[in-house]
Structures are given as C-alpha cells and as structure tokens.
Coordinates of C-alpha atoms in Angstrom, one line a residue:
I11 CA 37.5 -5.3 -42.6
P12 CA 38.1 -8.6 -40.7
T13 CA 34.9 -10.0 -39.1
K14 CA 34.5 -10.0 -35.4
P15 CA 35.1 -13.2 -33.5
F16 CA 32.0 -15.3 -32.4
T17 CA 31.6 -15.4 -28.8
F18 CA 32.4 -19.2 -28.8
E19 CA 35.7 -18.8 -30.5
H20 CA 38.0 -18.1 -27.6
R21 CA 36.6 -21.2 -25.8
L22 CA 36.9 -23.2 -29.0
Y23 CA 40.6 -22.4 -29.6
R24 CA 41.5 -23.1 -26.0
I25 CA 39.6 -26.5 -26.2
L26 CA 41.6 -27.1 -29.6
A27 CA 44.9 -26.2 -27.9
T28 CA 44.3 -28.8 -25.0
T29 CA 42.9 -31.3 -27.4
G30 CA 46.0 -30.8 -29.6
V31 CA 48.5 -31.4 -26.7
L32 CA 46.5 -34.5 -25.6
L33 CA 46.5 -35.8 -29.2
I34 CA 50.2 -35.3 -29.6
F35 CA 51.0 -37.1 -26.2
F36 CA 48.9 -40.0 -26.6
G37 CA 50.2 -40.3 -30.2
L38 CA 53.7 -40.3 -29.2
L39 CA 52.9 -42.6 -26.2
H40 CA 51.2 -45.1 -28.4
I41 CA 54.4 -45.2 -30.8
A42 CA 56.7 -45.4 -27.9
R43 CA 54.7 -48.3 -26.2
G44 CA 54.4 -50.0 -29.7
Y45 CA 58.2 -49.8 -30.2
L46 CA 59.1 -50.8 -26.9
N47 CA 56.8 -54.1 -26.9
Q48 CA 58.4 -55.5 -30.0
N49 CA 62.0 -56.5 -31.1
L50 CA 62.0 -55.0 -34.6
H51 CA 64.4 -52.1 -35.7
F52 CA 62.9 -48.7 -35.9
F53 CA 64.6 -48.0 -39.3
D54 CA 67.2 -50.2 -41.0
P55 CA 68.9 -48.1 -43.8
V56 CA 70.4 -51.3 -45.4
E57 CA 66.8 -52.6 -46.0
I58 CA 65.6 -49.2 -47.4
N59 CA 64.4 -50.5 -50.8
S60 CA 62.7 -53.6 -49.7
L61 CA 59.8 -54.5 -47.5
A62 CA 62.1 -54.7 -44.3
N63 CA 61.0 -56.3 -41.1
V64 CA 61.0 -53.1 -39.2
Y65 CA 58.7 -51.4 -36.7
K66 CA 55.8 -49.5 -38.5
P67 CA 54.3 -46.8 -36.3
S68 CA 50.5 -46.8 -36.0
Y69 CA 48.8 -44.8 -38.8
V70 CA 46.2 -43.7 -36.1
A71 CA 49.0 -42.3 -33.8
I72 CA 50.5 -40.4 -36.8
L73 CA 46.9 -39.0 -37.4
A74 CA 46.5 -38.1 -33.8
I75 CA 49.8 -36.2 -33.9
S76 CA 49.1 -34.6 -37.1
F77 CA 45.7 -33.2 -35.9
G78 CA 47.2 -32.3 -32.6
L79 CA 49.9 -30.2 -34.4
W80 CA 47.2 -28.5 -36.5
F81 CA 45.0 -27.7 -33.4
I82 CA 48.0 -26.2 -31.6
L83 CA 48.9 -24.1 -34.7
E84 CA 45.2 -22.9 -34.9
F85 CA 45.5 -21.7 -31.4
I86 CA 48.8 -19.9 -32.0
E87 CA 47.1 -18.0 -34.7
H88 CA 44.1 -17.2 -32.6
V89 CA 46.4 -15.9 -29.8
R90 CA 48.2 -13.7 -32.3
K91 CA 44.7 -12.5 -33.6
E92 CA 45.3 -13.7 -37.0
T93 CA 43.0 -15.5 -39.1
S94 CA 43.3 -19.2 -39.9
L95 CA 42.0 -22.0 -42.0
L96 CA 39.5 -22.9 -39.3
R97 CA 38.6 -19.3 -38.5
D98 CA 38.0 -18.7 -42.2
F99 CA 35.8 -21.7 -42.3
V100 CA 33.8 -20.8 -39.2
H101 CA 33.2 -17.5 -40.5
G102 CA 31.9 -18.8 -43.8
Y103 CA 34.9 -18.2 -46.1
Y104 CA 35.3 -21.7 -47.6
G105 CA 37.8 -20.4 -50.5
P106 CA 41.0 -21.4 -48.7
F107 CA 39.8 -24.8 -47.5
I108 CA 38.5 -25.8 -50.9
S109 CA 41.6 -24.6 -52.6
L110 CA 43.7 -26.7 -50.2
L111 CA 41.6 -29.6 -50.5
I112 CA 41.7 -29.5 -54.4
S113 CA 45.5 -28.8 -54.5
A114 CA 46.3 -31.6 -51.9
L115 CA 44.2 -34.1 -53.8
V116 CA 45.4 -33.2 -57.2
M117 CA 49.1 -33.4 -55.9
A118 CA 48.1 -36.6 -54.2
V119 CA 47.2 -38.4 -57.4
L120 CA 50.0 -36.8 -59.4
M121 CA 52.7 -38.0 -57.0
E122 CA 51.2 -41.4 -55.9
S123 CA 50.6 -42.3 -59.7
Q124 CA 54.3 -42.0 -60.2
N125 CA 55.0 -44.5 -57.4
A126 CA 52.2 -46.9 -58.4
P127 CA 54.1 -48.9 -61.0
L128 CA 57.4 -48.9 -58.9
G129 CA 56.0 -49.6 -55.5
L130 CA 59.0 -47.6 -53.8
W131 CA 56.6 -46.7 -50.8
Q132 CA 53.5 -48.5 -49.8
Y133 CA 50.8 -47.8 -47.3
V134 CA 51.0 -51.0 -45.2
N135 CA 49.9 -49.7 -42.0
A136 CA 46.8 -47.3 -42.9
P137 CA 43.5 -48.2 -41.7
F138 CA 40.9 -49.1 -44.3
G139 CA 43.7 -50.0 -46.6
D140 CA 41.4 -52.2 -48.8
I141 CA 39.1 -49.2 -49.5
K142 CA 40.7 -47.3 -52.5
F143 CA 39.9 -44.6 -54.7
L144 CA 41.5 -44.1 -58.1
G145 CA 43.7 -47.2 -57.0
F146 CA 45.0 -45.6 -53.8
P147 CA 44.0 -46.1 -50.3
V148 CA 41.4 -43.4 -49.1
M149 CA 43.6 -42.7 -45.9
M150 CA 46.4 -41.5 -48.2
Y151 CA 44.3 -38.6 -49.4
L152 CA 43.6 -37.8 -45.8
G153 CA 47.5 -37.9 -45.3
W154 CA 48.0 -35.4 -48.1
V155 CA 45.3 -33.0 -47.0
L156 CA 46.6 -32.9 -43.6
Q157 CA 50.2 -32.2 -44.8
Y158 CA 48.9 -29.2 -46.8
I159 CA 46.9 -28.0 -43.7
F160 CA 49.9 -28.4 -41.5
F161 CA 52.4 -26.8 -43.8
L162 CA 50.1 -23.7 -44.5
S163 CA 49.0 -23.4 -40.8
L164 CA 52.7 -23.7 -39.7
F165 CA 53.5 -20.7 -42.2
R166 CA 50.6 -18.7 -41.1
A167 CA 51.3 -19.0 -37.5
F168 CA 54.9 -17.9 -37.6
T169 CA 55.0 -15.3 -40.2
D170 CA 53.4 -11.9 -40.3
K171 CA 53.0 -9.8 -43.2
E172 CA 54.0 -12.5 -45.7
S173 CA 50.9 -14.7 -44.6
K174 CA 48.5 -11.9 -44.9
E175 CA 48.6 -12.5 -48.5
I176 CA 47.8 -16.1 -48.2
W177 CA 44.8 -16.2 -46.0
K178 CA 42.8 -13.0 -46.9
G179 CA 39.4 -14.7 -46.5
D180 CA 38.2 -12.7 -43.6
T181 CA 39.2 -9.4 -45.2
I182 CA 37.5 -9.7 -48.6
P183 CA 34.4 -7.9 -48.6

C-alpha cells in the first residue's frame, strides 16, 4: 500500500516545476549568450579528434539544465500520482537512490578508466577540475549520477505499468 503524500508535497512539486523551468531557461540563455559573444564554431567535425578551438558550453549551465529537467520530470510523476526518486527519498525509502548512486559511480569509473589512457574526451570546462577522485574530476561523477537520474525519471514519467517494476519503494511493506 503506497504511503499517503505529506501535506507539503504538492507545494514542493509545484516549486520544483517552476524552479526546473527557470533553471532550463537560464541555462539555455547562458549558453546562447556565451556562444553569441565569441567567434568560435559551436562544433567543428573536422577537428573532432583534437582539442579544437570551439565554443565549450558552461558546465554550470549544463548542470542547471540537467537539474531543471529532473525537477520537471518529478513534477510530471507527481501529477500522474506516481512515485518517483524524490518521493521515495522523502518517504524514507532510500533503496532506489542508493542503487542509482552506486551503479552510476561504478559505471563512471569503468567507462572513464577506458578513456583515461586515450584521452578521447576531456573535462576541460568542469568547475573544480583540479579536485580529483580516483584520477577523475569530481564533477564528472556528478554528471554520471545526473545522467542516471534523468534517464530513470524520464522512463518513470512517461511509462505506466513497466515503470511500476522499477520504483516499487513506496509499495514495499
């Protein structure tokens, strides 16, 4: 039996939706302003395997857009009266978040360690790039976690019975 929503949840999800829209808007605005105020190409396919002198979007803007999308997906799940990652967390069921966190971090290390000797991609724009854990920038780990949150929340927001098997946290006695 799912737990009943807390009294603050409806307001919380409305605030998250509004915040999500604002984060996406300002993230896109920041990227557009940065691109329009310089003279580099946005993407140069000829230079794909080198450190091309191209425009690099702000990592903070990318994070803002990522969090904005997640907040909007949480709101959609709330409107559909479905459970979600945030709802599970608020209701004390931490299993989905811990599982997501562990799997994202394991995959981050596995995937990034394959790139380390080759250097095909580099995190040249990440804040705190000099702070590393296991030889990788700490912000890279946040990127992997956000990627997992986004993909699973997207699945949860737009599927019905298939997603009930994934996020059962609120129905476990």
